[in-house]
mmCIF file of C-alpha atoms in Angstrom:
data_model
loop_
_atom_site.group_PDB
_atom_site.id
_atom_site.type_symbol
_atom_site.label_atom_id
_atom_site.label_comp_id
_atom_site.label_asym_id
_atom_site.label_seq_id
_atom_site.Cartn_x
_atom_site.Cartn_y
_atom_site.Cartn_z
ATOM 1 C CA UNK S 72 28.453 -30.456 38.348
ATOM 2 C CA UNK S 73 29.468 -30.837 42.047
ATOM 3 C CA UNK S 74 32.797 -31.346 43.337
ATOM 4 C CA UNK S 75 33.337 -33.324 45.591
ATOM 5 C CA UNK S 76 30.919 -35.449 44.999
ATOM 6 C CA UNK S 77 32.059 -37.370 48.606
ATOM 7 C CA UNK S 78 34.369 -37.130 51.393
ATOM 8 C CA UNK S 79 34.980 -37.349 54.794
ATOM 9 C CA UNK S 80 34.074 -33.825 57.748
ATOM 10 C CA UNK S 81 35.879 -34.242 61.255
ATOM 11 C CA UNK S 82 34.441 -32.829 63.791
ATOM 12 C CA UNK S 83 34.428 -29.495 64.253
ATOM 13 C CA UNK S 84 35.001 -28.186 61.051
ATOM 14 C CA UNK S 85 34.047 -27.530 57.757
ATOM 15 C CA UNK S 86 34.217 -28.443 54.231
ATOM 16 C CA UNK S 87 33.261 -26.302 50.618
ATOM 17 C CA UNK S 88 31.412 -28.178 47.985
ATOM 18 C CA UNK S 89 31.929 -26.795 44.776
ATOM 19 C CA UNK S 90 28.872 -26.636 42.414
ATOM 20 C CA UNK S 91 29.168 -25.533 38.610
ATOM 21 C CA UNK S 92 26.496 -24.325 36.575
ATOM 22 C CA UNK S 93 26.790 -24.298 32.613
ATOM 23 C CA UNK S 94 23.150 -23.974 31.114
ATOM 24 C CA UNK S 95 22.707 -25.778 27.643
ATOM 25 C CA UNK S 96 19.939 -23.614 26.914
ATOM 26 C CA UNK S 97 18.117 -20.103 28.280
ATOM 27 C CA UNK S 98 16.224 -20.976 30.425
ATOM 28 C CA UNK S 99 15.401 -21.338 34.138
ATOM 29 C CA UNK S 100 17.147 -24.428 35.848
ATOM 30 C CA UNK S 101 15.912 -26.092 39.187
ATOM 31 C CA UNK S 102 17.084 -29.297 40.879
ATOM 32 C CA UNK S 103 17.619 -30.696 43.958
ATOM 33 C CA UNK S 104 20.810 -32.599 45.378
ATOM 34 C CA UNK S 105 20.995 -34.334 48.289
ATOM 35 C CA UNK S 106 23.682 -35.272 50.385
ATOM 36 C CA UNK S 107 23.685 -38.848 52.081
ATOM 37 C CA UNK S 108 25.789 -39.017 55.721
ATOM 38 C CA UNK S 109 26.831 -42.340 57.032
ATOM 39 C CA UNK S 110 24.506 -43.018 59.921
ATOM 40 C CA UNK S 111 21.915 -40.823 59.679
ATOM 41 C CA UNK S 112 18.863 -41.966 58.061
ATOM 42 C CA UNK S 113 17.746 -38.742 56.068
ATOM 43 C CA UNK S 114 19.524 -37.000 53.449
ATOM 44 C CA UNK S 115 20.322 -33.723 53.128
ATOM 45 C CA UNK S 116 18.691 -31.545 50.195
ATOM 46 C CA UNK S 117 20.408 -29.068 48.654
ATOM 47 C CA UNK S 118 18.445 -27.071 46.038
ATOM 48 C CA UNK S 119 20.042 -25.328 43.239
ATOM 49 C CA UNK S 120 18.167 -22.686 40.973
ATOM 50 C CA UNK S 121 19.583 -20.640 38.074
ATOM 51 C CA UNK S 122 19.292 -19.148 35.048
ATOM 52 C CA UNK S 123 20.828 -19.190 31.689
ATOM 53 C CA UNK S 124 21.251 -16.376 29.688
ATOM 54 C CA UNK S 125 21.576 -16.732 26.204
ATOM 55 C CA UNK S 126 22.614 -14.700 23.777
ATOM 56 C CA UNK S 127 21.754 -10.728 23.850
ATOM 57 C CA UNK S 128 21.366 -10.102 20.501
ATOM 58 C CA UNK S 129 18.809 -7.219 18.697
ATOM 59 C CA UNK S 130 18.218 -5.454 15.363
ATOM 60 C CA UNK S 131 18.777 -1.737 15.239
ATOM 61 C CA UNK S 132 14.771 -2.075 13.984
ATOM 62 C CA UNK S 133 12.712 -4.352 13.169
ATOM 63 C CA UNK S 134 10.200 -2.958 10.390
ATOM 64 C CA UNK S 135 11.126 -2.353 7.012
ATOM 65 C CA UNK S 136 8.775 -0.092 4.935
ATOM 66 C CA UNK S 137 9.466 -0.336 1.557
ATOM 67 C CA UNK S 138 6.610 1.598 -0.108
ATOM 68 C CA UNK S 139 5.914 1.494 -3.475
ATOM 69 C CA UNK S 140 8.529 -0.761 -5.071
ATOM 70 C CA UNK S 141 8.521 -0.889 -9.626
ATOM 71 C CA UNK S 142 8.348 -4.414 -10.810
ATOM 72 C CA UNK S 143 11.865 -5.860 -11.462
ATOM 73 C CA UNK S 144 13.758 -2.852 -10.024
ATOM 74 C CA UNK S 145 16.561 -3.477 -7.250
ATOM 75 C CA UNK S 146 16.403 -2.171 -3.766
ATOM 76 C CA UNK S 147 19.433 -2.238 -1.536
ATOM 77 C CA UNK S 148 18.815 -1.829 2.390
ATOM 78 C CA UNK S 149 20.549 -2.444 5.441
ATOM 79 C CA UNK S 150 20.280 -3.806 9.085
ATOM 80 C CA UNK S 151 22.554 -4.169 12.008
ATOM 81 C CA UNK S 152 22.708 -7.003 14.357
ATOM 82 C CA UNK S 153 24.494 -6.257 18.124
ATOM 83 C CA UNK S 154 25.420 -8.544 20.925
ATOM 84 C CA UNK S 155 24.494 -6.848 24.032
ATOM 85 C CA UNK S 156 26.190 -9.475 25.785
ATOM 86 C CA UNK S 157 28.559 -11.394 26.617
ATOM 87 C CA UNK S 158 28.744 -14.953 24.587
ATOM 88 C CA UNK S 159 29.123 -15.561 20.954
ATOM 89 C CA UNK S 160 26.174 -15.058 18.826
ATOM 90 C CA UNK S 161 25.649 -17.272 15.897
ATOM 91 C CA UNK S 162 22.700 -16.206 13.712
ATOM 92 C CA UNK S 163 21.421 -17.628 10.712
ATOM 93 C CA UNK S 164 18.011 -16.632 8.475
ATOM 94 C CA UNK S 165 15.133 -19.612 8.733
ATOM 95 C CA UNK S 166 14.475 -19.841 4.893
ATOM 96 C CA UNK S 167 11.041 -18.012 4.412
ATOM 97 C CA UNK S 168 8.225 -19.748 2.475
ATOM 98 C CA UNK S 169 5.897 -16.948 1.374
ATOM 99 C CA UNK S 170 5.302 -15.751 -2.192
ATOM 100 C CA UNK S 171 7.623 -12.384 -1.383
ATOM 101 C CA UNK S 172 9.935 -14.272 0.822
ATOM 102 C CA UNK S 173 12.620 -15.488 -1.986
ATOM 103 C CA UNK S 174 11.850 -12.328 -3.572
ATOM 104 C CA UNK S 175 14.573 -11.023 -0.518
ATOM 105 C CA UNK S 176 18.108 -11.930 -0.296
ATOM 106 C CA UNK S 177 19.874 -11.179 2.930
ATOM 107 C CA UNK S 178 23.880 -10.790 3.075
ATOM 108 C CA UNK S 179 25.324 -12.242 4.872
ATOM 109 C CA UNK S 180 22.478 -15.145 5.666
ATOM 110 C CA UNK S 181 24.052 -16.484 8.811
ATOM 111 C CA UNK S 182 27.272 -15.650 10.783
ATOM 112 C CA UNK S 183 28.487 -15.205 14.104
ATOM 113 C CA UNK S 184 29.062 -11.881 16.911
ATOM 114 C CA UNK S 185 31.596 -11.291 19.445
ATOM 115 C CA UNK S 186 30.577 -9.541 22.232
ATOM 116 C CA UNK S 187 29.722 -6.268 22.113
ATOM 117 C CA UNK S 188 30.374 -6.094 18.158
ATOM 118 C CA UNK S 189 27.957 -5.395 15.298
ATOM 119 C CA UNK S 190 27.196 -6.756 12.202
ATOM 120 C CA UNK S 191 26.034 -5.332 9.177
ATOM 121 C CA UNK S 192 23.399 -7.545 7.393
ATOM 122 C CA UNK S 193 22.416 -6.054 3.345
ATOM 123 C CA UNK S 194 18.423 -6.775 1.966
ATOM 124 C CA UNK S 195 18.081 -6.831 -1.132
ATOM 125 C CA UNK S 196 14.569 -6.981 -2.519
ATOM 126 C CA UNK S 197 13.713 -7.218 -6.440
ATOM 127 C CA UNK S 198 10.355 -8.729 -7.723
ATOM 128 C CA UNK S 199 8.909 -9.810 -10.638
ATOM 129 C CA UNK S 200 5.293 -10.285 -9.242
ATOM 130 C CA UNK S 201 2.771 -7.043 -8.554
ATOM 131 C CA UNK S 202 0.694 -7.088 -5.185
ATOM 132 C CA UNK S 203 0.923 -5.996 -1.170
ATOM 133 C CA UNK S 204 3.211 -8.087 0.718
ATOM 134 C CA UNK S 205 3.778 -8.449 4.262
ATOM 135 C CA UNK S 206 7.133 -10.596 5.140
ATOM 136 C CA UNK S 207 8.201 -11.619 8.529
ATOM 137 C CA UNK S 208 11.195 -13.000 8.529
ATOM 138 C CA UNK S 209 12.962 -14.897 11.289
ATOM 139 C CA UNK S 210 16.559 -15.450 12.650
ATOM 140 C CA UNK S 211 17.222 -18.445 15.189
ATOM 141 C CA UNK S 212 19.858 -17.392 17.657
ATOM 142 C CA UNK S 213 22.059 -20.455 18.537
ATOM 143 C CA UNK S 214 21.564 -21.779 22.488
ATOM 144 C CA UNK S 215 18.418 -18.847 22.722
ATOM 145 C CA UNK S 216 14.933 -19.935 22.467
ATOM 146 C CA UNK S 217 13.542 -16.815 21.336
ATOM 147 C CA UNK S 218 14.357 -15.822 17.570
ATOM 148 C CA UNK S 219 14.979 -12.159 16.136
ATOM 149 C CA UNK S 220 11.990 -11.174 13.919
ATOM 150 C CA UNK S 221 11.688 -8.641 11.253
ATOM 151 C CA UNK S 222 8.947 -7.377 9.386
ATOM 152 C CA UNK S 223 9.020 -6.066 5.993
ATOM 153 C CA UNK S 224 6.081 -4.281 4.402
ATOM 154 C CA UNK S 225 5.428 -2.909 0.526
ATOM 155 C CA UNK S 226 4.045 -2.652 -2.921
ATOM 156 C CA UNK S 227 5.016 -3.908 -6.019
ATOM 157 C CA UNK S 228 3.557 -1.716 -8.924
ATOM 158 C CA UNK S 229 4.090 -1.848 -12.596
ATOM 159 C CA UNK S 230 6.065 1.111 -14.262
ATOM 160 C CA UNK S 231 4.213 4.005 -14.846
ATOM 161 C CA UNK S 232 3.110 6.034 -18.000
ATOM 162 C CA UNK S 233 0.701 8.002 -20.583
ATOM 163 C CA UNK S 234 0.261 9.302 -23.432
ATOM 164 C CA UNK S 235 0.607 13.286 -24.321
ATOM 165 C CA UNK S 236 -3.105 13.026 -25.562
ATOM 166 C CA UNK S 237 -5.992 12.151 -23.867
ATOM 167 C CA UNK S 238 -7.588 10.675 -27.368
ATOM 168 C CA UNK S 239 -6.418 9.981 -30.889
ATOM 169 C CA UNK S 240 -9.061 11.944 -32.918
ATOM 170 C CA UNK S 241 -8.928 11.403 -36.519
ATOM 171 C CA UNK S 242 -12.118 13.019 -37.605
ATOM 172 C CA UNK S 243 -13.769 12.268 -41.041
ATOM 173 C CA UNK S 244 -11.591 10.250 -43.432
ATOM 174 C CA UNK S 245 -12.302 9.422 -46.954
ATOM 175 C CA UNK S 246 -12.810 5.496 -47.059
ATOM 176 C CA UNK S 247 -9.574 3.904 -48.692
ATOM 177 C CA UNK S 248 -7.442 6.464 -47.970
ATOM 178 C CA UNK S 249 -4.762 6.860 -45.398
ATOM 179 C CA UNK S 250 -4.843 9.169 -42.217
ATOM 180 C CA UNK S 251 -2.123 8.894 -39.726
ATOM 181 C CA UNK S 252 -2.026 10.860 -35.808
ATOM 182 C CA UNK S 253 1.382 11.238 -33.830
ATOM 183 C CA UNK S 254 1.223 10.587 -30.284
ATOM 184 C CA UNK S 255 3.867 10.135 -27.528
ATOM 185 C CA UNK S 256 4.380 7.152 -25.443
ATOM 186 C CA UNK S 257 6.341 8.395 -22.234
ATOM 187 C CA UNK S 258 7.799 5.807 -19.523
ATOM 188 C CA UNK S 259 7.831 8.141 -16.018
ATOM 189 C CA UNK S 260 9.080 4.847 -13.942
ATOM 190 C CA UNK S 261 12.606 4.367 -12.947
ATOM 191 C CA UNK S 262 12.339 0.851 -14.591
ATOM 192 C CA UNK S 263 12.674 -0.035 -18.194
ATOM 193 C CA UNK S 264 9.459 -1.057 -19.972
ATOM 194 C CA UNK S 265 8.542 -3.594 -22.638
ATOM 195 C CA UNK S 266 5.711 -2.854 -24.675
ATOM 196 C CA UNK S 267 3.357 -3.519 -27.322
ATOM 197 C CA UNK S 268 0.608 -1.690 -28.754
ATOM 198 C CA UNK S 269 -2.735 -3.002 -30.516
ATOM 199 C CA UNK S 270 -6.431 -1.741 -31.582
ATOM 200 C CA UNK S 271 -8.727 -4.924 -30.331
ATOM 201 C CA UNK S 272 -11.315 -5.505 -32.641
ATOM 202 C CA UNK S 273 -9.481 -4.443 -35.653
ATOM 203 C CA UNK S 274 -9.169 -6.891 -38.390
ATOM 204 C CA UNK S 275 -6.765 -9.550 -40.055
ATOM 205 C CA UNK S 276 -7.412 -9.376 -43.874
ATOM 206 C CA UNK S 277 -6.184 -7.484 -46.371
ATOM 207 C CA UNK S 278 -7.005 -3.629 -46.641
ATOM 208 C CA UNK S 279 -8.211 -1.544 -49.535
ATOM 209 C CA UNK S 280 -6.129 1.494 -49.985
ATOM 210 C CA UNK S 281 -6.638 4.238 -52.201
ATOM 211 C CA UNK S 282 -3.319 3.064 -54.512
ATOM 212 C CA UNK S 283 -5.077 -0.296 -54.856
ATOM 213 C CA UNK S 284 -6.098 -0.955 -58.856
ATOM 214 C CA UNK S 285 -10.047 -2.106 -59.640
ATOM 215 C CA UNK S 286 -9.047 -5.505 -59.815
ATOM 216 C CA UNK S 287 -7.808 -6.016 -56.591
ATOM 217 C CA UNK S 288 -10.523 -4.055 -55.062
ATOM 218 C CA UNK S 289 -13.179 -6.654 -56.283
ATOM 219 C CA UNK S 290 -11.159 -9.910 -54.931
ATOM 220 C CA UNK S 291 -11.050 -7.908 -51.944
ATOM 221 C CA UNK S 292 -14.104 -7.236 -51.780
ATOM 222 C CA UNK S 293 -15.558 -10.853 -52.439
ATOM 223 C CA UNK S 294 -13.353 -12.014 -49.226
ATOM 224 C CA UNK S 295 -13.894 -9.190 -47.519
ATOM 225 C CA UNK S 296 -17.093 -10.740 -45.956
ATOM 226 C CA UNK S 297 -14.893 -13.898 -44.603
ATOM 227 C CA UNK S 298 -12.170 -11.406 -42.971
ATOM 228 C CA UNK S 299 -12.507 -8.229 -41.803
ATOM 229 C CA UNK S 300 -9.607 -6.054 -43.843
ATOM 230 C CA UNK S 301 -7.403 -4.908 -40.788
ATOM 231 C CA UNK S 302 -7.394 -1.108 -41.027
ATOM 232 C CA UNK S 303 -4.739 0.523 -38.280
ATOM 233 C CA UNK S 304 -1.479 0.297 -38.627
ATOM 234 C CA UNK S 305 1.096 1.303 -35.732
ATOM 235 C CA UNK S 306 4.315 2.257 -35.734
ATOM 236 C CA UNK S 307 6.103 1.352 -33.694
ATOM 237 C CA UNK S 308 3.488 -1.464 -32.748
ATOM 238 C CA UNK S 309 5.874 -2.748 -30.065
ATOM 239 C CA UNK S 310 9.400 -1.978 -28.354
ATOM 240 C CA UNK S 311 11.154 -1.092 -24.881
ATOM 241 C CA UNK S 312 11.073 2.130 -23.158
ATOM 242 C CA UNK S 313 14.025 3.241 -20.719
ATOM 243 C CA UNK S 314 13.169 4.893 -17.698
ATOM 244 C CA UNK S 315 12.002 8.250 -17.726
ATOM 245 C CA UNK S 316 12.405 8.267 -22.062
ATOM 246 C CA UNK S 317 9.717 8.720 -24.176
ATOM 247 C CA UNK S 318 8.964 7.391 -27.822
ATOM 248 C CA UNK S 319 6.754 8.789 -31.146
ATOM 249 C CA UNK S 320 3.890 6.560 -31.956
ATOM 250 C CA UNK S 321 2.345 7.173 -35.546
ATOM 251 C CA UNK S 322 -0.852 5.406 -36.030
ATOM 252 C CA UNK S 323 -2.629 4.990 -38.959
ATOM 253 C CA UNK S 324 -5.950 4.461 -40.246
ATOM 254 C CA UNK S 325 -7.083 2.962 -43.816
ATOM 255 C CA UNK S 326 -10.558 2.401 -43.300
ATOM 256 C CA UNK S 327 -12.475 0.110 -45.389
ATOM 257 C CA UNK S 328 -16.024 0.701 -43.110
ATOM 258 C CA UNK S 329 -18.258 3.623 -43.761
ATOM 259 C CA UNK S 330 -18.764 4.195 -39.962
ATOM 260 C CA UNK S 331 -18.410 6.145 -36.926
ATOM 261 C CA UNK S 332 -15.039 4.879 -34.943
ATOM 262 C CA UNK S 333 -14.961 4.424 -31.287
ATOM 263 C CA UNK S 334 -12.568 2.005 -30.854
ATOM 264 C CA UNK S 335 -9.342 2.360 -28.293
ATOM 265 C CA UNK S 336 -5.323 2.352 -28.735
ATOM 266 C CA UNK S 337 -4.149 -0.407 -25.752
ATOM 267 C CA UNK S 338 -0.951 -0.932 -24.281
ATOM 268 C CA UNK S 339 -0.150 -4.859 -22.858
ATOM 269 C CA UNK S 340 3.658 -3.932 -20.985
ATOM 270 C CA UNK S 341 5.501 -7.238 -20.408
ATOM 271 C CA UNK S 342 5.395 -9.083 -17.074
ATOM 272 C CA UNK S 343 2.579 -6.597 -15.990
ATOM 273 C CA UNK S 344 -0.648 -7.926 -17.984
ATOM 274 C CA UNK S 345 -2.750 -6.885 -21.191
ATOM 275 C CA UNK S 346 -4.535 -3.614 -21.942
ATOM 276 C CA UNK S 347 -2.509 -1.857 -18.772
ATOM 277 C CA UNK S 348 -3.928 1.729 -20.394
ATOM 278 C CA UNK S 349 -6.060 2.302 -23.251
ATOM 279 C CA UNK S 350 -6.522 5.207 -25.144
ATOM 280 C CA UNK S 351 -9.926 6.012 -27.339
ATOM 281 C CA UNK S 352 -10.139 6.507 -31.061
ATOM 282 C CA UNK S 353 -12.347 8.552 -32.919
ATOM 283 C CA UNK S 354 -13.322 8.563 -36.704
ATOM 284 C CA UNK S 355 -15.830 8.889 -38.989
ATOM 285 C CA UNK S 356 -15.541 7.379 -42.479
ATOM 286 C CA UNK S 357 -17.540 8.184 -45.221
ATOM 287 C CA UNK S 358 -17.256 8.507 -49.159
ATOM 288 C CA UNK S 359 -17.080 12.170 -50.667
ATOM 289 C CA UNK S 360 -19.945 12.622 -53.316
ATOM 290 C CA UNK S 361 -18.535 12.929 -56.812
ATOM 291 C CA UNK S 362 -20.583 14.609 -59.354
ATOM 292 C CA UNK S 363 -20.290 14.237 -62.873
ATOM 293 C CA UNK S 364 -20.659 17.718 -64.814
ATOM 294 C CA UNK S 365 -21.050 16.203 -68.358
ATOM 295 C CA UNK S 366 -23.457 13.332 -68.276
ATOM 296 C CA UNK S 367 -24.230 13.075 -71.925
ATOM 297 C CA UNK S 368 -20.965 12.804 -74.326
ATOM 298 C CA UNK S 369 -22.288 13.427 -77.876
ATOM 299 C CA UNK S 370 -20.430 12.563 -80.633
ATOM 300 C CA UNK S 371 -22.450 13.166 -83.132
ATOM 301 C CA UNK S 372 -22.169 11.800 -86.494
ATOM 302 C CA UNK S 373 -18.609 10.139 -86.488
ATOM 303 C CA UNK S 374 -16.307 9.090 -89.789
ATOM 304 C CA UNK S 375 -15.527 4.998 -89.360
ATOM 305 C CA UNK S 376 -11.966 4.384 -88.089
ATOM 306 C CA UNK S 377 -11.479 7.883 -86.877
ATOM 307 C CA UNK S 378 -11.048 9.183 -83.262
ATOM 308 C CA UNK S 379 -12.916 11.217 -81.737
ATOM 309 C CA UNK S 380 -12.462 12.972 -78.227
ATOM 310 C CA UNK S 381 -14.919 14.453 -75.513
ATOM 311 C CA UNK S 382 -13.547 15.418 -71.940
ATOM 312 C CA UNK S 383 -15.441 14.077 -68.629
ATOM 313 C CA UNK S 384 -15.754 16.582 -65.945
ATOM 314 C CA UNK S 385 -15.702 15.215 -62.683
ATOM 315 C CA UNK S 386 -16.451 17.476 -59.662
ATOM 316 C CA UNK S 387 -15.672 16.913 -55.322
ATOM 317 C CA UNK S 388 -16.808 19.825 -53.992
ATOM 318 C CA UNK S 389 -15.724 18.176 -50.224
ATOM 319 C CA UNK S 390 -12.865 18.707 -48.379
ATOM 320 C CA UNK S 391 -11.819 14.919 -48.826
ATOM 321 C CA UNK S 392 -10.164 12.716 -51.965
ATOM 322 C CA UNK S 393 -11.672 10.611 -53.455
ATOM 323 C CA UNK S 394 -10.932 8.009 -55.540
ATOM 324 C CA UNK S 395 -12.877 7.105 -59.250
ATOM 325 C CA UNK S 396 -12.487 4.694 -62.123
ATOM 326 C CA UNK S 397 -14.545 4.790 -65.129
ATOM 327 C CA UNK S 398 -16.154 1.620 -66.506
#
């Protein structure tokens, strides 16, 4: 702006001419006035060159390492903004796109900063997705056309566990009978954990325990062929571990196969994926030898209508029950 924009010079003297410069924007200005004079032909240039300064704003950093971050845990950081100069800085956070980027919230989002003042901006980053992520994350800086970046860097990683065995051995089992091995489940993370636990490849129909009766061992057995009898049990088969806790697992085996077992104990933890660890089994089933010791009852001659007893001697000379019915 220049003022005045006319008026009259008498001889021999002088006159100021007032020009005002108020940049819009940062950024190098350049023009040219010129001044007409009544009777001369040419003009007069004047040219006029400045500068405007926006807004010295900066973070006190601009990387963010966040390491190695557990899935759906809370993380609390924070960053301060400064003028450095002397106008008004408004700020305010260009909403990021990426997968990560809503995964941050930044308090406060936008505001403003006198000169020479500081303000203190909170991050807060939880996630429910696993992976690397690299955010960059902008601020536009009202009447500046550069904008504050900041770069945030991490892993998201699922909570972290084991067993206090390296594999459930249950040896050699008697078929029908029931074997059971303790084990402990222990959460290390900082994160609570929802699990469940499973033996893939076990089956869905009915099992054949020891304390079944002959009847029900031969309908079993006739759909047996349809439906593999399901023959491990676990308890508990699912629940949710606190951070740093621990919990007793008992699993059991009823085995219906005369086999050798190598099968594995796998955990699926919630929001993380299926079979996360998996621990091996080991069995072998078989059935104990039973010997009979009196093959011949005789009765000799015997009165009509009268009873007569003889004792069978049954013999397992194995380490393992087994179970008998005479037919």
């Amino acid at each position: 702006k220049i003022d005045p924009v006319e008026g009259d010079i008498w001889p021999n003297s002088t006159t100021e001419v007032q020009v005002i410069f108020k940049p819009e924007r940062a950024q190098t200005y350049t023009r040219t006035a010129f001044c007409d004079i009544t009777g001369r032909e040419s003009r007069l240039p004047l040219r006029i060159r400045g500068d405007g300064i926006g807004p010295q704003v900066q973070f006190s950093f601009d990387e963010l390492d966040l390491g190695n971050i557990f899935v759906n845990s809370a993380h609390t950081y924070e960053i301060v903004i400064a003028n450095k100069g002397n106008i008004d800085a408004i700020f305010s956070l260009v909403p990021p796109t990426s997968v990560f980027g809503p995964c941050f919230q930044f308090n406060p989002s936008e505001g403003i900063v006198m000169p020479d003042a500081h303000q203190a901006i909170q991050i807060t980053f939880s996630s429910a997705l696993l992976g690397d992520f690299l955010e960059k994350f902008e601020f536009q800086i009202d009447g500046s056309p550069y904008k504050l970046h900041l770069t945030a860097a991490g892993s998201v990683i699922g909570p972290t566990f084991h067993f206090d065995m390296p594999k459930l051995k249950f040896g050699t089992v008697s078929y029908g009978f029931v074997n059971s091995v303790m084990c402990t489940l222990s959460n290390t993370a900082l994160v609570p954990m929802s699990f469940s636990l499973r033996v893939p490849g076990d089956g869905q129909g009915e099992s054949i325990a020891s304390t079944s009766d002959y009847d029900s061992t031969l309908s079993s057995d006739n759909s047996s062929a349809a439906v593999p009898p399901k023959e491990f049990e676990i308890t508990p088969s699912s629940g949710k571990l606190a951070p740093s806790s621990e919990m007793q697992i008992k699993v059991s085996l009823c085995s219906n196969t005369v086999k050798k077992y190598d099968l594995g104990l796998v955990v699926d933890v919630e929001g993380v994926g299926e079979e996360v660890l998996t621990m091996p089994i080991s069995a072998k089933c078989i059935v104990p030898q039973i010997t009979v010791l009196t093959p011949i009852l005789d009765y000799g001659r015997c009165f009509l209508r009268h009873p007569y007893e003889h004792h069978v001697k049954l013999q397992n000379d194995t380490d393992l029950p087994a179970k008998y019915e005479l037919q």
